[in-house]
C-alpha cells in the first residue's frame, strides 16, 4: 500500500507486477506480449488476398471472393498488412479542360485514330461507349437514370427502325445523347454550343459529344421516314402487353382562364381565342379510356 500511495497506481497493478516478478524475474517486464493470432486474416488468406490485389482487383471485390467483411479487409490495408497497389487517381474538371484544349483535332477529340478513320470512311463500326470514373463531371447525376432508360426500352428495336451512315457516333450513343439532353432540361440543341463538349462526352462514354451541325444531320437521318413512329408503336405495344391492366389512353385538355385582377402577377399563357399571351391560369382536365390489348 505504501507503493500504491507513493506512485498513485492501483493495488491490482502492483499485485500483477509482483506476481510477474516472482514468476519470470526482471526480464518478464520487457518480454513481448502474447497476442491471439488472427482468426480471419490468416497467413494463407493474406497471401491469396495480396495476389488478387496485385492483379488490380478492388479491395471490396477481393473481400467478397474470400468471404471477409469489407471493413476488416480495409483495416488490414490501413495497418499495412496488405498493400493496395492499384490507386486510382480520378481526374478533375480543370485537368480535363486543359487536356481537351490540347486535343490535336479540336476541343476534346482525344480518340484521334478512330476519328481519323471515320473522316476517310474507314471506320467500319462506330465507337463503343466506355464509361470511366471521373470527378467533378457536370450533370453527372443523369447517369443514375441510364439503367431506367435501358429497362424501358431506349435501345430496344432501334436497329430495326433506324439506319445511320457509317461514322464515329453510333445509333446507341445518339439515342443516349438525346435522352440525356431531355433529362437535363436542355431547351435546344443550339445551346450545346455553350457547354463543354468533353464533359458531355464523359456522360455518354466517349471523348466528346458531336458538334451541333453533326448532331442535326444525324437526327435528320433518323427522321427521314416513319421510323420514329413505328419504333414508338413497337415500344408502346410491348409496354401495354406487359401490363394490360394498366393500359389506357388519357385525354388531357387544358382550359385557360384569363386573369384581369391586380393582386398578383400570374405567368403568361397563350389564349387561343385572342391570339395573345396574357396573364392567366390553366386548368387541366384528364379523362381516361380503358383499352383492350389483343
XYZ file of C-alpha atoms in Angstrom:
294
model
C 0.000 0.000 0.000
C 2.965 2.325 0.528
C 3.838 1.827 -3.154
C 0.245 2.466 -4.191
C 0.115 5.766 -2.268
C 3.604 6.866 -3.340
C 3.230 6.233 -7.108
C -0.555 6.668 -7.466
C -1.193 3.285 -9.050
C -3.954 0.791 -8.396
C -3.453 -2.100 -5.979
C -4.245 -4.688 -8.633
C -1.435 -3.328 -10.850
C 1.062 -3.741 -8.036
C -0.119 -7.282 -7.322
C 0.202 -8.237 -11.013
C 3.689 -6.753 -11.176
C 4.786 -8.656 -8.056
C 3.419 -11.901 -9.447
C 5.184 -11.340 -12.777
C 8.463 -10.573 -10.976
C 8.204 -13.715 -8.853
C 7.483 -15.948 -11.868
C 9.740 -14.522 -14.612
C 12.053 -12.068 -12.924
C 13.099 -8.677 -14.298
C 13.101 -9.868 -17.937
C 9.369 -10.547 -17.653
C 8.683 -6.798 -17.814
C 10.470 -6.496 -21.187
C 9.138 -9.597 -22.928
C 6.751 -9.150 -25.872
C 3.114 -9.512 -25.018
C 1.428 -12.684 -26.141
C -1.414 -11.880 -28.535
C -4.094 -14.026 -30.039
C -3.466 -14.864 -33.667
C -5.715 -13.607 -36.443
C -8.817 -15.755 -36.710
C -9.888 -14.452 -40.133
C -6.893 -12.981 -41.939
C -4.544 -15.906 -41.611
C -1.252 -16.090 -43.472
C -2.761 -18.138 -46.291
C -5.674 -15.727 -46.651
C -3.346 -12.719 -46.645
C -1.188 -14.296 -49.351
C -4.173 -15.033 -51.557
C -5.653 -11.564 -50.948
C -2.399 -9.872 -51.896
C -2.294 -11.836 -55.140
C -5.776 -10.578 -56.040
C -4.775 -7.016 -55.198
C -1.671 -7.316 -57.350
C -3.932 -8.272 -60.253
C -5.648 -4.910 -59.913
C -8.910 -6.003 -58.298
C -10.804 -3.702 -55.953
C -10.475 -4.387 -52.179
C -14.199 -4.932 -51.622
C -14.371 -7.350 -54.562
C -11.470 -9.344 -53.120
C -13.148 -9.370 -49.707
C -16.339 -10.792 -51.242
C -14.388 -13.550 -53.003
C -12.662 -14.558 -49.770
C -15.786 -14.263 -47.613
C -14.385 -11.423 -45.488
C -16.077 -8.248 -44.394
C -15.010 -5.222 -46.406
C -14.283 -3.245 -43.218
C -11.929 -5.958 -41.962
C -10.179 -6.003 -45.310
C -9.836 -2.206 -45.387
C -8.404 -2.208 -41.871
C -5.729 -4.678 -42.966
C -4.750 -2.298 -45.781
C -4.599 0.693 -43.423
C -2.419 -1.151 -40.929
C -0.003 -2.270 -43.651
C -0.726 -5.987 -43.579
C -1.967 -5.714 -47.172
C -0.886 -3.324 -49.897
C -3.296 -1.975 -52.464
C -1.051 -1.200 -55.412
C -3.979 -0.007 -57.546
C -4.676 3.565 -56.552
C -6.993 5.214 -58.982
C -6.422 8.936 -59.266
C -9.578 10.393 -60.761
C -9.158 13.398 -62.998
C -10.818 16.684 -62.088
C -12.716 19.054 -64.336
C -9.850 21.556 -64.505
C -7.364 18.853 -65.501
C -9.672 17.529 -68.219
C -10.283 21.047 -69.501
C -6.574 21.528 -70.144
C -6.324 18.166 -71.868
C -9.378 18.884 -74.036
C -7.944 22.218 -75.131
C -4.716 20.499 -76.195
C -6.517 17.812 -78.238
C -4.951 17.616 -81.739
C -8.183 17.540 -83.789
C -10.257 20.038 -81.842
C -11.830 20.519 -78.443
C -11.972 17.178 -76.613
C -11.087 14.991 -79.621
C -8.729 12.586 -77.878
C -9.592 9.445 -79.831
C -7.519 10.515 -82.822
C -7.200 7.134 -84.556
C -10.932 6.391 -84.617
C -11.846 9.917 -85.686
C -9.279 9.912 -88.470
C -10.579 6.574 -89.731
C -14.162 7.882 -89.610
C -13.215 11.015 -91.569
C -11.946 8.947 -94.520
C -14.715 6.345 -94.322
C -12.529 3.533 -92.999
C -14.303 3.095 -89.646
C -16.470 0.002 -90.114
C -18.183 0.103 -86.715
C -18.986 3.135 -84.534
C -17.023 3.652 -81.348
C -18.430 1.663 -78.425
C -19.125 3.792 -75.294
C -16.671 3.224 -72.457
C -17.793 4.727 -69.145
C -14.989 5.547 -66.699
C -14.844 7.043 -63.222
C -14.231 10.788 -63.116
C -14.547 13.630 -60.642
C -16.491 16.886 -60.962
C -18.475 15.878 -64.061
C -21.255 18.459 -64.613
C -24.748 16.945 -64.669
C -23.217 13.574 -63.761
C -26.329 12.639 -61.785
C -28.143 11.963 -65.045
C -26.245 8.674 -65.267
C -28.467 7.334 -62.466
C -31.320 7.400 -64.982
C -29.462 5.310 -67.569
C -30.484 1.891 -66.136
C -34.116 3.004 -66.078
C -33.879 4.222 -69.667
C -32.438 0.893 -70.792
C -35.090 -1.097 -68.946
C -37.914 0.903 -70.509
C -36.505 0.195 -73.970
C -34.411 3.175 -75.020
C -32.221 0.997 -77.237
C -34.698 -1.800 -77.889
C -35.803 -2.353 -81.503
C -33.848 0.760 -82.509
C -31.782 -1.072 -85.121
C -34.981 -2.319 -86.772
C -36.334 1.156 -87.476
C -33.303 3.450 -87.671
C -30.335 3.415 -90.001
C -27.285 5.663 -89.759
C -24.440 6.107 -92.173
C -21.009 4.932 -91.081
C -19.354 7.330 -88.693
C -17.795 7.893 -85.318
C -21.083 8.100 -83.397
C -23.358 5.100 -83.414
C -27.096 4.811 -83.001
C -26.854 3.844 -79.327
C -24.705 6.869 -78.494
C -27.042 9.168 -80.369
C -30.159 7.932 -78.553
C -28.426 8.256 -75.180
C -27.384 11.812 -76.030
C -30.956 12.787 -76.947
C -32.335 11.180 -73.786
C -29.806 12.941 -71.561
C -30.462 16.277 -73.271
C -34.144 15.942 -72.414
C -33.478 14.888 -68.815
C -31.143 17.797 -68.016
C -33.645 20.290 -69.485
C -31.593 21.475 -72.444
C -34.037 23.748 -74.255
C -32.462 23.469 -77.711
C -29.650 21.660 -79.449
C -28.052 25.022 -80.206
C -27.459 25.611 -76.501
C -24.979 22.730 -76.521
C -22.529 25.122 -78.182
C -22.071 26.788 -74.797
C -21.391 23.548 -72.892
C -18.071 21.774 -72.510
C -18.156 19.010 -75.177
C -15.558 16.941 -73.347
C -17.606 16.878 -70.137
C -20.685 15.785 -72.076
C -18.521 13.083 -73.587
C -17.890 11.637 -70.124
C -21.648 11.233 -69.691
C -22.010 9.152 -72.856
C -18.762 7.189 -72.564
C -16.916 8.934 -75.435
C -14.254 11.609 -75.720
C -16.815 14.322 -76.588
C -20.312 14.811 -77.960
C -20.826 15.634 -81.625
C -20.939 19.203 -82.842
C -24.353 20.776 -83.262
C -24.310 20.503 -87.061
C -23.257 16.845 -86.823
C -25.994 16.135 -84.308
C -28.570 17.828 -86.520
C -27.512 15.806 -89.555
C -27.751 12.582 -87.540
C -31.234 13.475 -86.328
C -32.240 14.293 -89.895
C -31.200 10.805 -90.987
C -33.324 9.264 -88.248
C -36.435 11.258 -89.091
C -36.491 10.981 -92.875
C -39.078 8.188 -92.912
C -41.644 6.742 -90.497
C -39.017 5.045 -88.352
C -39.671 7.095 -85.159
C -43.419 6.463 -85.310
C -43.000 2.734 -85.936
C -40.425 2.485 -83.140
C -42.792 4.271 -80.773
C -45.640 1.944 -81.729
C -43.491 -1.142 -81.109
C -42.466 0.081 -77.669
C -45.995 1.118 -76.746
C -47.320 -2.275 -77.766
C -44.754 -4.040 -75.604
C -45.454 -1.798 -72.619
C -49.197 -2.346 -72.880
C -48.814 -6.107 -73.237
C -46.535 -6.265 -70.189
C -49.206 -4.612 -68.013
C -52.613 -4.955 -69.735
C -54.473 -3.945 -66.570
C -52.789 -0.531 -66.758
C -53.260 0.006 -70.498
C -55.317 3.089 -71.204
C -55.417 6.355 -73.127
C -55.581 9.644 -71.250
C -57.218 12.645 -72.856
C -55.682 15.825 -71.404
C -57.467 19.096 -72.065
C -56.244 22.485 -70.881
C -58.664 25.371 -70.225
C -57.089 28.822 -69.999
C -58.787 31.412 -67.790
C -57.583 34.983 -68.253
C -56.888 36.903 -65.042
C -57.752 40.590 -65.091
C -57.070 41.409 -61.452
C -54.217 43.362 -59.868
C -53.497 41.338 -56.715
C -50.786 39.124 -58.217
C -48.772 38.674 -61.381
C -49.553 35.309 -62.883
C -47.405 33.767 -65.626
C -48.461 34.390 -69.183
C -50.288 31.747 -71.199
C -51.337 31.700 -74.825
C -55.035 32.496 -75.205
C -56.142 30.925 -78.466
C -59.349 32.903 -78.881
C -57.462 36.212 -78.616
C -54.183 35.021 -80.164
C -52.251 36.718 -77.366
C -50.125 35.759 -74.381
C -51.955 37.049 -71.309
C -51.722 36.506 -67.599
C -53.915 33.534 -66.898
C -54.339 30.234 -65.093
C -54.737 26.867 -66.766
C -56.995 24.044 -65.609
C -56.094 20.599 -66.892
C -58.811 18.002 -67.332
C -57.688 14.378 -67.569
C -60.048 11.665 -68.733
C -59.142 8.016 -69.100
C -60.435 5.482 -71.617
C -59.857 1.807 -70.951
C -58.468 -0.260 -73.820
C -58.437 -3.945 -74.593
C -54.978 -5.139 -75.647
C -55.066 -8.007 -78.104
